[in-house]
Amino acid sequence: MMKSDAPLSASLRWLLPLTGMLQGGVIYLLNRTTALFSTPAEHGWLLFLLVGSLVTTSTLIFAARSLRQPLLWLGIALLLGMAAVHCSWLVYAVTGLDTWDQRDALWRYVVALAAMLFLSLPWLQSRLLEGRWGDFPSLFRHYWHNGLALLLALLATGLGWLVLWLCASLFSLIGIDFFKTLFFDNGAFAYVITGCIVAMTVTLCRSNARLMVAVQHLLTLVATGLLPVVGAIMVLFMLAIPGVGLNAISQQVSGAGLLNTLCLLFLLLMALVWHPERDALPYTRLMRRMLLGTLLLAPVCALIAAWAVWLRVAQYGWTPDRLYAALVTCVSLLWSCGYVASLARQRRSAVDFSRTGKGVLFVAPLLLLLLHTPLLSPWRISVNSQMTRFNADKAMLDSATINELAQWRRWGREALRTLLADPVIKGNLVLRQEISDALAGRDSVGAPVDPDAYRQIPLAAPQPQPEQAVWQTLAKDYAWRIKACLPVDNLSNCMLLAKDLNGDAQPEWIMFDFSARSAFVLSKQNGKWVSAGNFYDLPATLDAKKLRETAQSERLSTQPPPWRDLTIDGQRLPFAPDRY
């Protein structure tokens, strides 16, 4: 029996599921007793407790074979040090952001942390079992088994909750709601049982290494069948490019992403088929030569993806998504060029990709780790790039970029404050208002507004001012919709118009928002003013001046709908036209 097949001790098989239950309890308590999941910047040490517990639990469940291994605890200590750096950086980055953006930043980091652990733990597992670092067959096997264990844990969790739902539903059918209350109305149970199922499934997978090897071999056969198909797609695509030119790729938003997906999928299938523990060479001699020849096209595919990314960066500057795309492209280039170099050094029939595989498995988690440190912060790099563009030409600043800057951590907000103080921006009412709204965040519409402040919004025609109840309704219930309408320096982006839209001889008030290119309607129903509907996509040529001229010249009118409703015995049947 191989050393890696050594079964787990009975005590450890009991301890690991308990560790998963404890992890679920920690997440439940943090979610229930604090606002950590909404405002992590205000709970720094609790954030480290969450991340540190995830790191420790994951390492124990996937790597521990004995709690008396000093190297195991040294590895956990190093991972906890990494988590401490990341938590400090995350708290610094999200300080000052609103609740929604802080919550989004936390969950993004948790997903990234899971990816880092998946890419890093096999190195520790290999060292613990084989006694040396970087043994590629061992690394390959652990990546396979960890991935399969996670897939089976996901399946087991779904099946487990299906059984619990069935139990609760059956007993509720006869009037016993105990199980429904226990399973679905009790948050603690949900977190604890989910953690237990995941940990137990991974433990069972680790205790049955031979079964995992059998599943690995089965999936390797699937990869063996898919590789020629993906290789044919790559060849056909590369043959088609000279006919249409690279400009066809540059005009697509997702060009680099699709090219990287094609390249990485082909390389991944190559790695699975030419695995280091194979007993015989795959395919026939002719098919092997064709596939290894197709491998020469992989660096070309990665280079075209790099060109597509650089083209967008040159046009519009860096953004976090473009930086991620650039790093993925770097991995594609490293992987593909390494495979081609291995192919050039060795005989085609016995080519070994182990050295390149180890390099990729080392670089990928390293890049992911650096993304959450000051060395390679995507938000700092992106903000500096965009500010360079805006300093050269303020006309490049638009609503979409302002909203993006507001979400790019503290660097984006600092950039917005700098722009707000810029003399050119001060003279642009629309941009000033949009920047102020972006800085205000999404938690609220800001401080309460006096209803009389809206009285400065101009009327489109000489009409009586709206009654006080209209202003009160706007300030109380719809301030979030018209916060851009508040006048700045006696100028407003909005205009009010009174017009009877429903034929009840009582005018509705239409609020035109020229910055949002839309309008919404307030109608008096049962003595109260409520929102009755919207007008979207105002004509591009419509502005305050044209609306005033149209309203005062009586060229503004209403038009009844072309289809009428039915009334049967006094009951109205509304007609809903098909939309094409």
PDB file of N, CA and C in Angstrom, residues 6-17 64-67 203 206-207:
ATOM      1  N   ALA A   6      -2.385   5.477   3.247  1.00  0.00           N
ATOM      2  CA  ALA A   6      -2.490   5.122   4.651  1.00  0.00           C
ATOM      3  C   ALA A   6      -3.787   5.690   5.220  1.00  0.00           C
ATOM      4  N   PRO A   7      -4.629   4.852   5.838  1.00  0.00           N
ATOM      5  CA  PRO A   7      -5.931   5.331   6.332  1.00  0.00           C
ATOM      6  C   PRO A   7      -5.764   6.292   7.501  1.00  0.00           C
ATOM      7  N   LEU A   8      -6.769   7.124   7.673  1.00  0.00           N
ATOM      8  CA  LEU A   8      -6.781   8.037   8.812  1.00  0.00           C
ATOM      9  C   LEU A   8      -7.095   7.263  10.076  1.00  0.00           C
ATOM     10  N   SER A   9      -6.569   7.744  11.186  1.00  0.00           N
ATOM     11  CA  SER A   9      -6.850   7.096  12.463  1.00  0.00           C
ATOM     12  C   SER A   9      -8.316   7.297  12.831  1.00  0.00           C
ATOM     13  N   ALA A  10      -8.832   6.408  13.675  1.00  0.00           N
ATOM     14  CA  ALA A  10     -10.247   6.483  14.083  1.00  0.00           C
ATOM     15  C   ALA A  10     -10.539   7.798  14.804  1.00  0.00           C
ATOM     16  N   SER A  11      -9.608   8.239  15.656  1.00  0.00           N
ATOM     17  CA  SER A  11      -9.835   9.492  16.394  1.00  0.00           C
ATOM     18  C   SER A  11      -9.906  10.680  15.445  1.00  0.00           C
ATOM     19  N   LEU A  12      -9.069  10.667  14.402  1.00  0.00           N
ATOM     20  CA  LEU A  12      -9.070  11.776  13.459  1.00  0.00           C
ATOM     21  C   LEU A  12     -10.339  11.762  12.605  1.00  0.00           C
ATOM     22  N   ARG A  13     -10.841  10.569  12.288  1.00  0.00           N
ATOM     23  CA  ARG A  13     -12.084  10.495  11.509  1.00  0.00           C
ATOM     24  C   ARG A  13     -13.262  11.050  12.287  1.00  0.00           C
ATOM     25  N   TRP A  14     -13.211  11.029  13.592  1.00  0.00           N
ATOM     26  CA  TRP A  14     -14.256  11.663  14.406  1.00  0.00           C
ATOM     27  C   TRP A  14     -13.980  13.147  14.614  1.00  0.00           C
ATOM     28  N   LEU A  15     -12.714  13.496  14.726  1.00  0.00           N
ATOM     29  CA  LEU A  15     -12.358  14.872  15.044  1.00  0.00           C
ATOM     30  C   LEU A  15     -12.642  15.829  13.865  1.00  0.00           C
ATOM     31  N   LEU A  16     -12.375  15.402  12.646  1.00  0.00           N
ATOM     32  CA  LEU A  16     -12.518  16.299  11.499  1.00  0.00           C
ATOM     33  C   LEU A  16     -13.972  16.739  11.273  1.00  0.00           C
ATOM     34  N   PRO A  17     -14.978  15.835  11.346  1.00  0.00           N
ATOM     35  CA  PRO A  17     -16.363  16.330  11.256  1.00  0.00           C
ATOM     36  C   PRO A  17     -16.732  17.287  12.382  1.00  0.00           C
ATOM     37  N   ALA A  64      -4.482  17.050   7.455  1.00  0.00           N
ATOM     38  CA  ALA A  64      -4.044  16.418   8.706  1.00  0.00           C
ATOM     39  C   ALA A  64      -4.147  14.901   8.630  1.00  0.00           C
ATOM     40  N   ARG A  65      -3.094  14.214   9.003  1.00  0.00           N
ATOM     41  CA  ARG A  65      -3.117  12.769   9.210  1.00  0.00           C
ATOM     42  C   ARG A  65      -2.718  12.418  10.639  1.00  0.00           C
ATOM     43  N   SER A  66      -2.119  13.381  11.296  1.00  0.00           N
ATOM     44  CA  SER A  66      -1.787  13.242  12.706  1.00  0.00           C
ATOM     45  C   SER A  66      -1.636  14.640  13.283  1.00  0.00           C
ATOM     46  N   LEU A  67      -2.196  14.861  14.451  1.00  0.00           N
ATOM     47  CA  LEU A  67      -2.078  16.174  15.075  1.00  0.00           C
ATOM     48  C   LEU A  67      -0.712  16.373  15.712  1.00  0.00           C
ATOM     49  N   THR A 203     -13.575  13.778   4.688  1.00  0.00           N
ATOM     50  CA  THR A 203     -12.900  12.746   5.486  1.00  0.00           C
ATOM     51  C   THR A 203     -13.100  11.368   4.878  1.00  0.00           C
ATOM     52  N   ARG A 206     -10.879  11.020   1.828  1.00  0.00           N
ATOM     53  CA  ARG A 206      -9.477  10.802   2.188  1.00  0.00           C
ATOM     54  C   ARG A 206      -9.239   9.404   2.746  1.00  0.00           C
ATOM     55  N   SER A 207     -10.268   8.816   3.331  1.00  0.00           N
ATOM     56  CA  SER A 207     -10.123   7.468   3.901  1.00  0.00           C
ATOM     57  C   SER A 207     -10.259   6.387   2.839  1.00  0.00           C
TER      58      SER A 207
END
